[in-house]
Structures are given as C-alpha cells and as structure tokens.
Coordinates of C-alpha atoms in Angstrom, one line a residue:
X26 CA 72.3 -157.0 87.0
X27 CA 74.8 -154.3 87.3
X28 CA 77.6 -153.6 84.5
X29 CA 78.6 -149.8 85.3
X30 CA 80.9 -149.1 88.0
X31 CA 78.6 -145.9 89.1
X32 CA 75.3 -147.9 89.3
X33 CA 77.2 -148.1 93.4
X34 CA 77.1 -144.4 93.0
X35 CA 73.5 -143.8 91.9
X36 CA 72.1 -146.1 94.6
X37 CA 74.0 -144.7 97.8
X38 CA 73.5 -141.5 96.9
X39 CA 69.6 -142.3 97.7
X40 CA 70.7 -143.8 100.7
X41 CA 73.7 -141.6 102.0
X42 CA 73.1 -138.2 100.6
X43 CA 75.1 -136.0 103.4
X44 CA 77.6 -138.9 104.8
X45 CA 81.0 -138.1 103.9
X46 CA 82.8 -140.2 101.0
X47 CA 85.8 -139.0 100.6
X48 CA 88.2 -136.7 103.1
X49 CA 91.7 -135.3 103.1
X50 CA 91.0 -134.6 106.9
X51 CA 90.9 -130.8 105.4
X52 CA 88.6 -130.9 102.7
X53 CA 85.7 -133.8 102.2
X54 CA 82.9 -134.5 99.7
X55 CA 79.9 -135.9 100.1
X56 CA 78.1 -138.4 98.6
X57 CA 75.7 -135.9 97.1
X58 CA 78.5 -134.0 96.1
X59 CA 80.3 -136.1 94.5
X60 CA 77.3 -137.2 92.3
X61 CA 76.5 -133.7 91.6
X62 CA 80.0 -133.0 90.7
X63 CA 80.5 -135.8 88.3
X64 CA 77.6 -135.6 86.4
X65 CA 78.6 -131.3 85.6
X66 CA 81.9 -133.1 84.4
X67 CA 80.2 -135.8 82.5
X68 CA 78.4 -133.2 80.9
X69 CA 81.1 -130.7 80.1
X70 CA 82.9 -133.5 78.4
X71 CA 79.6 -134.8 76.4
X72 CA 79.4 -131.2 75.0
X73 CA 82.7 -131.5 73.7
X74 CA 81.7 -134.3 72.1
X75 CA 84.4 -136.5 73.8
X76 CA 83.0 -139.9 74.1
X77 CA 84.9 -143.5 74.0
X78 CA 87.8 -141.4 74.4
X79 CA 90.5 -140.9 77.0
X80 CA 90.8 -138.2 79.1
X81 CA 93.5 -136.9 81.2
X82 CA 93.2 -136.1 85.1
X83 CA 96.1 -134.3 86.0
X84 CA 95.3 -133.2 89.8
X85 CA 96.4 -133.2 93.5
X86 CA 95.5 -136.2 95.5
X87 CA 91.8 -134.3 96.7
X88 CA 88.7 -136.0 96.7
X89 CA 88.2 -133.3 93.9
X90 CA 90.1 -135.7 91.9
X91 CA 88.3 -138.7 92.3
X92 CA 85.0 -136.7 91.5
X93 CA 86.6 -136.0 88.2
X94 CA 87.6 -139.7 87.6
X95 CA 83.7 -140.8 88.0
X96 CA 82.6 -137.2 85.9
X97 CA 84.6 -138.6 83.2
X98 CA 83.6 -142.3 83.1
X99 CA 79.6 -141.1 83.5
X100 CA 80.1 -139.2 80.0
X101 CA 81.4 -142.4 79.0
X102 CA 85.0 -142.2 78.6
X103 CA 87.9 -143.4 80.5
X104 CA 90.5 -141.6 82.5
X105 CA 93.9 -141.6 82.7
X106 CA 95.6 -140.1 86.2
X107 CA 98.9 -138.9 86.2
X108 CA 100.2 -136.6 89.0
X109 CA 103.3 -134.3 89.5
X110 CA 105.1 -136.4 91.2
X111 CA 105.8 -138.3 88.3
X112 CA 108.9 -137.4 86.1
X113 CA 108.4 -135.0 83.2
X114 CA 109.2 -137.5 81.0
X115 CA 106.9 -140.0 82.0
X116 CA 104.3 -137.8 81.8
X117 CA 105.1 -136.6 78.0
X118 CA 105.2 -140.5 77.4
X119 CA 101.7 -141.0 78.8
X120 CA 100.5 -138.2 76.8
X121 CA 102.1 -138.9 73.5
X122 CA 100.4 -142.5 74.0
X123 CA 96.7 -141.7 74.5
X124 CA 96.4 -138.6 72.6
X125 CA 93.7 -137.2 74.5
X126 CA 91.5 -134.2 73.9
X127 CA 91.1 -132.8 77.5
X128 CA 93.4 -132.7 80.2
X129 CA 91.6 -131.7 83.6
X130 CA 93.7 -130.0 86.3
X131 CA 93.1 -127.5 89.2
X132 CA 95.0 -124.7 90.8
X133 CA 98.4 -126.0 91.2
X134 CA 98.9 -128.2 88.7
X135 CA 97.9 -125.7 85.5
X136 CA 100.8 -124.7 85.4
X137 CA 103.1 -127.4 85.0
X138 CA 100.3 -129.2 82.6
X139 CA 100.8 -126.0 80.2
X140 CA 104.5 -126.9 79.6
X141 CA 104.0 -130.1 78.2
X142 CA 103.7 -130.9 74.5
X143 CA 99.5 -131.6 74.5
X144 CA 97.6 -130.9 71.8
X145 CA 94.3 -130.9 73.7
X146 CA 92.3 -128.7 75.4
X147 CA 93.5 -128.1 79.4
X148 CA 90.7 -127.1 81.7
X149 CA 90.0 -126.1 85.2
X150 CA 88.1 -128.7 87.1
X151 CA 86.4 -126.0 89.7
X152 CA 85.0 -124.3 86.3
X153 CA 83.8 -127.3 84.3
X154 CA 82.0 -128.9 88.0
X155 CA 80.1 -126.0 87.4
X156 CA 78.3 -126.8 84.3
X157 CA 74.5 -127.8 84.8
X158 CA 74.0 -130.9 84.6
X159 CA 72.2 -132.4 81.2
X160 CA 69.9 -135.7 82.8
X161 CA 68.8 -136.3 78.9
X162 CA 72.1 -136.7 77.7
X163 CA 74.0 -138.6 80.4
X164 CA 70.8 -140.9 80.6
X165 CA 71.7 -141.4 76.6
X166 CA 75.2 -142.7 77.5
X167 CA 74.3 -144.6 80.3
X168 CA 72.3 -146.5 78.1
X169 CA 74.3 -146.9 75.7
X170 CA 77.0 -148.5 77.9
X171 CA 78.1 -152.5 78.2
X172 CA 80.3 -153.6 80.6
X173 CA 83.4 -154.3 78.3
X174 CA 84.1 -150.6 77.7
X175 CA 87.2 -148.9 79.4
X176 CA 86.8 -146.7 82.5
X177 CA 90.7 -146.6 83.3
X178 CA 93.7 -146.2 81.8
X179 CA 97.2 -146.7 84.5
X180 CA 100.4 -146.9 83.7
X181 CA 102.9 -149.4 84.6
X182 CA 106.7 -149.4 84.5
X183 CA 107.9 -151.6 80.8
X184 CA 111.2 -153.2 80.7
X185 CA 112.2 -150.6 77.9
X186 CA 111.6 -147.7 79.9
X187 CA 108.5 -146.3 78.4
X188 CA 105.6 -147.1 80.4
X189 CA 102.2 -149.5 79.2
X190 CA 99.0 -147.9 79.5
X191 CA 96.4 -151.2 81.5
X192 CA 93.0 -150.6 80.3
X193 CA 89.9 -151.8 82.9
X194 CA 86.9 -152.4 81.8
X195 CA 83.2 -151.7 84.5
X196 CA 82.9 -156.1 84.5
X197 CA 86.6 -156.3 85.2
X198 CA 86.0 -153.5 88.5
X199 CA 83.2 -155.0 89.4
X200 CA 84.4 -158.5 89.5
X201 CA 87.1 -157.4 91.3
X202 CA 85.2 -155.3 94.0
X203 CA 82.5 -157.5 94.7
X204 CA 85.1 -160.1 95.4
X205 CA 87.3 -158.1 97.8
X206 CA 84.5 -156.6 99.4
X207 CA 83.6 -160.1 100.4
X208 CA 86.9 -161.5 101.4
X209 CA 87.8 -158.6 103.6
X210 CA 84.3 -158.0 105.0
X211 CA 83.8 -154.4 104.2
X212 CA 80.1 -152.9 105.5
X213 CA 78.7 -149.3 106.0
X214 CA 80.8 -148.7 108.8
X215 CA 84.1 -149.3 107.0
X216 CA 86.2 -146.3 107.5
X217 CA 89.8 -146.5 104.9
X218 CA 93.1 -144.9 104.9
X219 CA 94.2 -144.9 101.6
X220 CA 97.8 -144.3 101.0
X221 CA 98.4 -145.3 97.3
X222 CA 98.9 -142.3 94.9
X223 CA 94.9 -142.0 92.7
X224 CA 97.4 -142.7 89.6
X225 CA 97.7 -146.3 90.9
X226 CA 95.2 -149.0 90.4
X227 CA 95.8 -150.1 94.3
X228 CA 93.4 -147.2 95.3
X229 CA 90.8 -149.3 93.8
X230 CA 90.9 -150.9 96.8
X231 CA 89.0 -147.8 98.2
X232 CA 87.3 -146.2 95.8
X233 CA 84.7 -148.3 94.7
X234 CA 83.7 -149.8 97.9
X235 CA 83.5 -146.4 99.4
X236 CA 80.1 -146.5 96.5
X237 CA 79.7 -149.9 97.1
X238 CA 78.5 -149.5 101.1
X239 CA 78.4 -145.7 101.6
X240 CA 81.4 -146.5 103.6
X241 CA 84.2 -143.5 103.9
X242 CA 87.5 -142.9 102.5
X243 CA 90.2 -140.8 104.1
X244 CA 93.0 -139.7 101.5
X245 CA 96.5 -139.9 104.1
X246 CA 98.7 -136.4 103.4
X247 CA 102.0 -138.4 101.3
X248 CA 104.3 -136.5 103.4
X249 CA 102.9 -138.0 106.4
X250 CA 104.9 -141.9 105.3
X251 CA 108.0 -140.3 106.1
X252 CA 106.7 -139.4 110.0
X253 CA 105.3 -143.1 111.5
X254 CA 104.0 -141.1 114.6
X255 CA 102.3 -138.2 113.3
X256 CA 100.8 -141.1 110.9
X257 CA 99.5 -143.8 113.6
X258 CA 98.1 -140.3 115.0
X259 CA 96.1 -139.3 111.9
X260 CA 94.7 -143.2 111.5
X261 CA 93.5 -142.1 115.6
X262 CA 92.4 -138.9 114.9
X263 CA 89.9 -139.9 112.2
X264 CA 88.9 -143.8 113.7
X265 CA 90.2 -145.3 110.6
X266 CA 89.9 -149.1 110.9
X267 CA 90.7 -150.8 107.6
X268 CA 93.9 -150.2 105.9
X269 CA 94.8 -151.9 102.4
X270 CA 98.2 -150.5 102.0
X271 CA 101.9 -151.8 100.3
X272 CA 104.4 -153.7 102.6
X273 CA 106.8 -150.9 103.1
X274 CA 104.3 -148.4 104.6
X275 CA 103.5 -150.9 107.1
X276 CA 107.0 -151.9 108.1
X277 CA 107.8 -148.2 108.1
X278 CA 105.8 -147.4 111.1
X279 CA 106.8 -150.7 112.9
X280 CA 110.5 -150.7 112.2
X281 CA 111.1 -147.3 113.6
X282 CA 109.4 -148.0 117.1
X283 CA 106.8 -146.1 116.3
X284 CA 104.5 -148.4 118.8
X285 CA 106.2 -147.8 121.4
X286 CA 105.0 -144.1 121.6
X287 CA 101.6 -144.6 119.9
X288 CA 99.4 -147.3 118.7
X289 CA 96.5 -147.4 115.8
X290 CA 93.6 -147.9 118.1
X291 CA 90.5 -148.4 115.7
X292 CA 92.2 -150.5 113.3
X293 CA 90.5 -154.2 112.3
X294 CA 91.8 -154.8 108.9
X295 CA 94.8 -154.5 107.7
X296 CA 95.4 -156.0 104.2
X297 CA 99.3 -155.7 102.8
X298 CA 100.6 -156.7 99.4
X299 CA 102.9 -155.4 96.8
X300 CA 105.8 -157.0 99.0
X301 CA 107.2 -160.1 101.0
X302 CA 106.0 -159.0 104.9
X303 CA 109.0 -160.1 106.7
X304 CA 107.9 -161.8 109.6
X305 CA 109.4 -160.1 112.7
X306 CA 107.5 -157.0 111.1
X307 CA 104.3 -158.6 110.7
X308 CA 105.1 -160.1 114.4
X309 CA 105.2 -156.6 115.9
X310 CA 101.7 -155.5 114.0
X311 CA 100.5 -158.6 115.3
X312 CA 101.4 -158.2 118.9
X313 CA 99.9 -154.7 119.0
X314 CA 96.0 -155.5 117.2
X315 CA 96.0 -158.9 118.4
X316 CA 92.0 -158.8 117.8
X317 CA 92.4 -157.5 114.2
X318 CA 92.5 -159.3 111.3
X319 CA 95.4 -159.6 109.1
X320 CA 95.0 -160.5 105.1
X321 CA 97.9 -161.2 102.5
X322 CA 97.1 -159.9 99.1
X323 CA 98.6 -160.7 95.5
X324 CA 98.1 -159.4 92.3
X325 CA 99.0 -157.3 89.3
X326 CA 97.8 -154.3 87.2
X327 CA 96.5 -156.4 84.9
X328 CA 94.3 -158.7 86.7
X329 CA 92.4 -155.7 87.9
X330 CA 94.5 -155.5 91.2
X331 CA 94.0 -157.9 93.9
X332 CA 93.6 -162.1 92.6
X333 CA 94.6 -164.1 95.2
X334 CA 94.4 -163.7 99.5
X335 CA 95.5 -165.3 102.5
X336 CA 93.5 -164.5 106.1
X337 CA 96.7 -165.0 108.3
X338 CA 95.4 -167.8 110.6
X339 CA 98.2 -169.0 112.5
X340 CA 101.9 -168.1 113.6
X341 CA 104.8 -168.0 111.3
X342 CA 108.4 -169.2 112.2
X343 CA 111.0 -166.2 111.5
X344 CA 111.9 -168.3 108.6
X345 CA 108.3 -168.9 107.1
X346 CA 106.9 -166.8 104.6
X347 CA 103.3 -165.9 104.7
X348 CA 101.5 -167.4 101.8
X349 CA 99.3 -165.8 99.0
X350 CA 97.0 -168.3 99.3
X351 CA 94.4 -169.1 97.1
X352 CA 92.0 -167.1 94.1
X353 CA 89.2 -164.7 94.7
X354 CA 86.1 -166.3 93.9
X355 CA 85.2 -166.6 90.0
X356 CA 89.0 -166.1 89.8
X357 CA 91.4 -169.2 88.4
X358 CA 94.9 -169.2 89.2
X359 CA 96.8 -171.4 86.6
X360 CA 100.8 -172.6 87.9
X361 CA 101.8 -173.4 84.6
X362 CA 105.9 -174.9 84.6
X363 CA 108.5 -174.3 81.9
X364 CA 106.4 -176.6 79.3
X365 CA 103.5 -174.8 79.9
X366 CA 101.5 -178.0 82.2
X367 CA 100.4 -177.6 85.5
X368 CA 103.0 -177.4 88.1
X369 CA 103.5 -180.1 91.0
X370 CA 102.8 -180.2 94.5
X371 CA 106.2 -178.4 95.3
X372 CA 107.3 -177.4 91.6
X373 CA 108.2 -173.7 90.9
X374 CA 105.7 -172.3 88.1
X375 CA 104.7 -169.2 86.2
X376 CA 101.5 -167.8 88.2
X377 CA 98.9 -167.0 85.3
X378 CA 95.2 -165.5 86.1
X379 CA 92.2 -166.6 84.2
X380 CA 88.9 -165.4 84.6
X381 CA 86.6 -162.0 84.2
X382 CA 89.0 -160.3 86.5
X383 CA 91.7 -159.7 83.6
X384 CA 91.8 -156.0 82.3
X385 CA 91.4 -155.3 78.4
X386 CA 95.2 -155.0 77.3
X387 CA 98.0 -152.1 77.0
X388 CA 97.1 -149.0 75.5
X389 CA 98.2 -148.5 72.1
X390 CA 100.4 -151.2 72.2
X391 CA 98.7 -154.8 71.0
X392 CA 102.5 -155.8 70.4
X393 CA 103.0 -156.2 74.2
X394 CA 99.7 -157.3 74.6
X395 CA 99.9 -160.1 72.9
X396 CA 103.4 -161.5 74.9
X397 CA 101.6 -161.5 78.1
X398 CA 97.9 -161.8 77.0
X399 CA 97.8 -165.5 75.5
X400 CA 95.7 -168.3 74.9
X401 CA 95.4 -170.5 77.5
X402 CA 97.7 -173.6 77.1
X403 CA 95.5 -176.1 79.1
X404 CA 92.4 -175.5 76.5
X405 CA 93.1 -176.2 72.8
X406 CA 89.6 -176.2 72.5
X407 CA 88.2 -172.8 72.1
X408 CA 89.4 -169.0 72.6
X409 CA 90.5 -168.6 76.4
X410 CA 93.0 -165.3 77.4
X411 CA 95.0 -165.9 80.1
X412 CA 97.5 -163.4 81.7
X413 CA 101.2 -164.6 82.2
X414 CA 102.1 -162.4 85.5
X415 CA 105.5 -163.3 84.9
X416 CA 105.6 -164.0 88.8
X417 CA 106.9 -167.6 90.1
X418 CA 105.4 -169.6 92.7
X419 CA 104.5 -173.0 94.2
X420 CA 102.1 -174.6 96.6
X421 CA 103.3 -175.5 100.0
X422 CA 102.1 -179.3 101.6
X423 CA 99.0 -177.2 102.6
X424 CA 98.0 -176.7 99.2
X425 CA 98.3 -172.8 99.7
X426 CA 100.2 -170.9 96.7
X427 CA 103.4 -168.9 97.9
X428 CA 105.0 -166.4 95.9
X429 CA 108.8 -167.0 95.3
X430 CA 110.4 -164.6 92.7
X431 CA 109.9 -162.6 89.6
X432 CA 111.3 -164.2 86.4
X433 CA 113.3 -161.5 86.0
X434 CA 115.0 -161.8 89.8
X435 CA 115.6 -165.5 88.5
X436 CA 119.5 -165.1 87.6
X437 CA 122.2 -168.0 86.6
X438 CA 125.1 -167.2 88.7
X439 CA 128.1 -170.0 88.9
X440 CA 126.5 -172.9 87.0
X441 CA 123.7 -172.8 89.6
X442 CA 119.5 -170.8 88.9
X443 CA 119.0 -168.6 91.6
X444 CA 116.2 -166.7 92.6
X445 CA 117.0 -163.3 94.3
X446 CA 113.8 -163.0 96.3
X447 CA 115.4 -165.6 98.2
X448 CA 118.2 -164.2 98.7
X449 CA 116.0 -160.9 100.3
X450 CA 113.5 -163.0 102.2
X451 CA 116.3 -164.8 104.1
X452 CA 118.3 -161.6 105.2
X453 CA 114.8 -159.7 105.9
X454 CA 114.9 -162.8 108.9
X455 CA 118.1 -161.4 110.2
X456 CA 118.4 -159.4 113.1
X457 CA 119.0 -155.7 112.5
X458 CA 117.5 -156.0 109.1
X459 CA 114.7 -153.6 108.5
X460 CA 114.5 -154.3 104.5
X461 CA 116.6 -155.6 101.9
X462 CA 116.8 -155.6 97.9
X463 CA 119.0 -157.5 95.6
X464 CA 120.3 -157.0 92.1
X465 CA 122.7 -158.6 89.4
X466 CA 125.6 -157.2 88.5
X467 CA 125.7 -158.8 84.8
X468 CA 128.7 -157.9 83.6
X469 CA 130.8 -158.8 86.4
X470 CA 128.9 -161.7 87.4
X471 CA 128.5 -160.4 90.8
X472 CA 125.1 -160.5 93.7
X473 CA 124.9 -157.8 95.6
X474 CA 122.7 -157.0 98.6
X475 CA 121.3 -153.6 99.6
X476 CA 120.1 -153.5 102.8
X477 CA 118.2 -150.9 105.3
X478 CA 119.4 -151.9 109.1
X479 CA 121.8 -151.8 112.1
X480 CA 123.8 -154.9 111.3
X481 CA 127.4 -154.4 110.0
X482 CA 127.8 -156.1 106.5
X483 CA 130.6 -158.2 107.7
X484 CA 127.8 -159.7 110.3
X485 CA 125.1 -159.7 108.0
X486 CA 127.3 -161.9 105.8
X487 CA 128.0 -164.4 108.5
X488 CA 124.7 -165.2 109.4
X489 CA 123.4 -165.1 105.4
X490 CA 126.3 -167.8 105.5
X491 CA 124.3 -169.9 108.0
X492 CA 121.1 -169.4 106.1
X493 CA 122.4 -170.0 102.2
X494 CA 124.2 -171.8 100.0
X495 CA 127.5 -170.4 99.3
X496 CA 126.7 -169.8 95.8
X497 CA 123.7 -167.5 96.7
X498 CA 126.2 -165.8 99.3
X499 CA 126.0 -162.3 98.1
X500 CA 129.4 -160.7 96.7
X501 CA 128.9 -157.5 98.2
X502 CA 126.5 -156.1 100.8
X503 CA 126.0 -152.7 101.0
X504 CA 123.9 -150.8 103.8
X505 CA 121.3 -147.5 103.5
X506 CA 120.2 -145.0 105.5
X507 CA 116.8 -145.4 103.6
X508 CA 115.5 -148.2 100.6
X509 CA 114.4 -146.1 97.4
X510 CA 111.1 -146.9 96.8
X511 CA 108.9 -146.5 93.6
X512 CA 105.9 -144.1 93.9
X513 CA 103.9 -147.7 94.8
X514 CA 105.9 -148.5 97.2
X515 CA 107.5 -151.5 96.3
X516 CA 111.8 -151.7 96.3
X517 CA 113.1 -149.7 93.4
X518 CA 115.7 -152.1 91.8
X519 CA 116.2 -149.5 88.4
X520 CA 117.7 -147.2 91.4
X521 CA 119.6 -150.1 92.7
X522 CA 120.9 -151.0 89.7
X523 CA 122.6 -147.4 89.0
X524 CA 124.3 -147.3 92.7
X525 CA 125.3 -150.4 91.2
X526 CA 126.9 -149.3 87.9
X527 CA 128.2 -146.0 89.9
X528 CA 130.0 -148.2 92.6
X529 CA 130.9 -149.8 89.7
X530 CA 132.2 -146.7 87.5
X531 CA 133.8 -145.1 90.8
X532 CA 135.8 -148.3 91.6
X533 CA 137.9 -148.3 88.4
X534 CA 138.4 -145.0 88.2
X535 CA 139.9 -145.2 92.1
X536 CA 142.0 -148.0 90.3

C-alpha cells in the first residue's frame, strides 16, 4: 500500500532511468537524476538536523526546482515555494509565518533572498545536490513516515491581505493523483505542458504523474503566455499532448486568432479550470482538435486541487455554461443551502468537499482553520471535517453540478441578491467580448463591468439589456486593452477594485 508521494519516484526510476522527467526545452532532468539529486538534498537537510520542519524553495521555474521540492520531502520535511515574481511583501509574509531554517535558492535568486528579513540559513542548491548521498539515514526517515505528514506548504490569497499557508499531506496527493490520473487517462506516453508557476498547487497536476507513469513534463517559458503563436509553436515543437492549464491561457491563444496561423497538432487532452470557459472560446478549441478530448475541472487549494470533472460530451448553446460535473472517485461533494441541509434539484448551495482529498489546514493559523474546516452538518454522529469552499452552485435537470458564483461576488444591489458571475458569464456570450470581470462599488451602490473586447460599451450595454434584468444591468462598463490577472491566472478583482476606487477618486476631483 503506498503512503509516500516518492514511492512513484523510487519505482520509475527502476523502470525509466535515462527518460526525460522534466524539461525547460533548454535544460532537462532525468529520472535518474532527479532521484540522485533529491536524495543529496534530503541528506544535506538531515545533517542539519531539519526534520518535520518547513523549508523554503526560493528558485527559478527549472526542473532544478522541482528536484529540490522531492530532496526536501525525502528528508522528511515539507516545502514551501515562493518565486520572485511574487511581491516583496508577500514573500516577508510567508517567511515571517513558517519560520524556516533553510531557504534554498540558485544563481539568480540569492540575491534577492539575502535582502529579506530570514533568520535561517540560505543555501545554494547546485552545492548542497552535491552532497553524497547517506542510504542509512534517508531509509531511517522513510520509515519513519505515515501518510498524514506535510509535504507542502502554498500560499493562498486571505481576505485581510496576508496570505494562508494550505498544508498537504502524502494520503491527501495521493488520493488526488491516483484519481486524476484515472479520469484524464494519463499513461507512459503522456507528454505535459505545464504552465502554472511551481509555487501553485495547480502544477500538481504534473508533477506527480510525471512519477506516477514515467511520463514527461515540459515547464512552458512564462513569457511565452503573452505570444499565442510562438506558444502553439513550442506545444509543436516538443509533441506535447495533454495540457491542464487555467481558462485564461486557453482563451488567450484562441481569442487573438492565433489558429488561424498555427495550430497545436499533438494535443489530446486539454483539461481547463480556475475559470468559467465561455463558450464561443471553448467552440473555437473545439473546432480545431475535434478528435481531442476536452475535461472541465473544479476545485480549491484546499481540497488538494482538482474535486470535481466534467468530460465535455456534447454541444453547448452560446448561452450554456459547461458544467463541473460530478466528484472524483472516493471524493463527496456536499451542496449544503443557507440552513446547512442539502440543497434541491435546482437550489443554489454552498459547494463543501468531504473525503481524504482535504489538505491538513492553514499554516500557523488554526483561527482560519477552523471557519472553513468544520464538522460536517449532515452527521451529528461522530467527528467528520468538511471544507466549506465558499463557492455556490446547483445541479442542473441532468443532475450535473454547475458552478454559479463565489459568496463573496453574491452582492445585494436595489432590494434584489445578485450574483456577479452572472453578470460576467452573460457578457462573456456577447459578441466582441473576449473576457469580462465584475466588481461592487459599495459605497456608491454601483456594478460595474470590466471588459477585454471590440464592442463599444454603449453596445455592450444594449445587448446585456436583452440578456438581464434591469437591476443586474451594470452602472458602468468600462473596456481594457488587457484583463489583470493573478499569478494563477484567474481575473484579478483586488486590481479591479482599485481602477475602481481611482475612477472613483479622479471623478470628484474633476468635479
């Protein structure tokens, strides 16, 4: 029975010694290599006698890095990725939270790890993947090991601004990977394109299945999302078939015309989430792999990732949205309404996840735990965790769960409850749109619509007219050259909110 995440590791290595794992299209590891190199970093950190402790990965996206996240779970501690392009101040929060002892880093990032305020020790990576490796020892702490101990820490965005630290446990990763591996039929000759930042838990995704089946990972250059061509051309370049990559990537590449010049010609999965896929974008992805297939994927940090899927089976009207589906095996979703009972066929609910999937908790901070960690109100009987996502949905006549707003985007506005992601999924369906994101002006009582496209507002209004009551009519519409996005991809509405207050700020000083 396995319950370590590298017991994938220690068997393909047998199998797979020389096959590439992981690739920047520069640089690649092997599967040898990255075994070798992660046992000289599980060994360096043993003889520091850091154990059951957190350590800090501070690196470029390299498969060097993800050879340093294995070295430090096999001396039995957890890691905790940051990365420079993550504010100064974000990274001081992160370190002020888990305290760690070591920080690893490489060439380029030494630098800037030196200027923060760390009391532990910062080391080179190429200099401690050097260390010979001690088979006694990291036998010891394999040993030793159960599947309920940490081997991540992430960190999500709070509602106060500083971020919470998710903690995964090996049974919560493996539960999670056996389980996608499944649904999206991954196999030896899986090829990825990863394009979340390693400081996400969506790289999961990748990682472990690239153990799981000797399969091979290719790390996509970041700066290679802002140029759809020269990206379609890289997936070509390196026969990458299976992509599991966030909403706005996807749409970036297929909203620009990018497939009218070139076309990803090896691709056969494509799995999305993080986002609504408005469906004239999903359309054109669908028109050009016609013979791939397409998966819908929901989830959050702290169900491990990934709970629920949908294998898009049939066509969507422009005004459908595709659904989430349904739970991952050994994976119970819970649509609990406002008095915490099931929801009915048709009633909006809070999505909660219940199973082995769930991570351990925030970091350091049992306070938010417990709001979103809770006993599960359907059993009175015995000790049962659930996890509230704080996501709304409701199942459609075919029984399949569709995801309709957060229950922070849920606003009262005129008398009348409103959900914003409404308001965004119905001008995503109009022409000229290529994305849209929606905020609340509180103060003023106002909606108002930001929106990436060739449609003039005043048209954009009309046809939202059409589509909406006149209460969720938006107040003001206002159009981008480009949608800020957080590092994950998904619509940044903190940014929103500030044009907001600064249109805001601007107006009555023009006044």
């Amino acid at each position: 029975m396995q319950n370590h995440v590298l017991d994938y590791l220690d068997h393909i290595v047998t199998q797979k010694p020389d096959k590439t794992a992981f690739s920047n299209g520069v640089e690649a590891l092997t599967f040898a290599q990255v075994w070798q190199q992660s046992r000289a970093v599980g060994t360096f950190l043993h003889k520091q006698g850091i154990y059951h402790q957190p350590v800090v990965v501070f690196m470029n996206k390299h498969p060097r890095e993800i050879a340093a996240f294995f070295g430090v779970i096999t001396a039995g501690d957890f890691y905790v990725p940051i990365d420079e392009e993550m504010p100064a101040s974000r990274i001081q929060l992160i370190l002020d939270n888990v305290q760690a002892q070591v920080l690893i880093c490489d060439g380029q990032t030494r630098e800037i790890a030196e200027r923060f305020d760390f009391g532990g020790k910062v080391v080179l990576y190429d200099e401690i993947c050097e260390t010979a490796a001690d088979d006694d020892a990291l036998g010891r702490i394999r040993r030793r090991a159960i599947d309920t101990d940490p081997i991540y820490i992430v960190f999500t965005s709070g509602s106060t601004g500083v971020p919470k630290g998710v903690a995964a446990c090996h049974r919560s990763v493996i539960d999670y990977i056996e389980q996608l591996s499944e649904v999206l039929e991954f196999d030896e000759n899986t090829v990825f394109g990863n394009q979340t930042p390693l400081y996400f838990d969506a790289c999961l995704k990748e990682l472990y299945p690239t153990l799981k089946f000797g399969a091979t990972t290719y790390l996509i250059p970041r700066e290679l999302f802002m140029l759809p061509v020269k990206l379609v051309e890289f997936l070509n370049a390196y026969e990458i078939n299976t992509v599991c990559w966030v909403v706005s990537a996807l749409t970036m590449i297929s909203a620009f015309g990018t497939f009218q010049t070139v076309t990803p010609r090896h691709l056969r999965t494509v799995a999305f989430g993080s986002e609504v896929f408005p469906i004239k974008q999903f359309a054109a992805w669908k028109a050009v792999l016609p013979k791939a297939k397409f998966v819908n994927l929901y989830g959050p940090t702290e169900g491990t990732g990934m709970c629920c899927y949908y294998k898009v089976d049939r066509d969507f009207a422009p005004d459908e949205a595709i659904p989430i589906g349904g739970p991952f095996a050994n994976t119970e979703i819970l649509l609990l309404n406002e008095h915490d009972r099931r929801a009915g066929q048709g009633e909006i609910g809070e999505i909660c996840i219940r199973g082995t999937s769930l991570t351990l908790g925030y970091y350091n901070n049992f306070e938010k735990t417990h709001e979103v960690f809770v006993q599960n109100p359907l059993n009175t009987a015995y000790p049962e965790l659930i996890y509230r996502t704080g996501d709304l949905g409701r199942y459609n006549e075919r029984g399949e769960l569709m995801f309709v707003s957060r229950k922070d985007y849920q606003i009262k506005h005129m008398g009348h409850r409103i959900e914003l992601g409404e308001i965004e999924a119905n001008a995503n369906m109009v022409e000229g749109v290529r994305l849209s994101g929606c905020i609340y002006e509180d103060i003023k009582g106002k909606i108002v619509l930001y929106y990436v496209g060739t449609v003039h507002e005043r048209e954009l209004a009309t046809a939202l007219r059409e589509r909406l009551p006149r209460y969720m009519v938006p107040n003001r519409m206002v159009r981008l050259e480009q949608m800020p996005l957080t590092a994950n991809g998904k619509i940044d509405r903190v940014t929103l909110k500030r044009l907001s207050e600064n249109d805001a700020a601007q107006t009555r000083q023009a006044r």
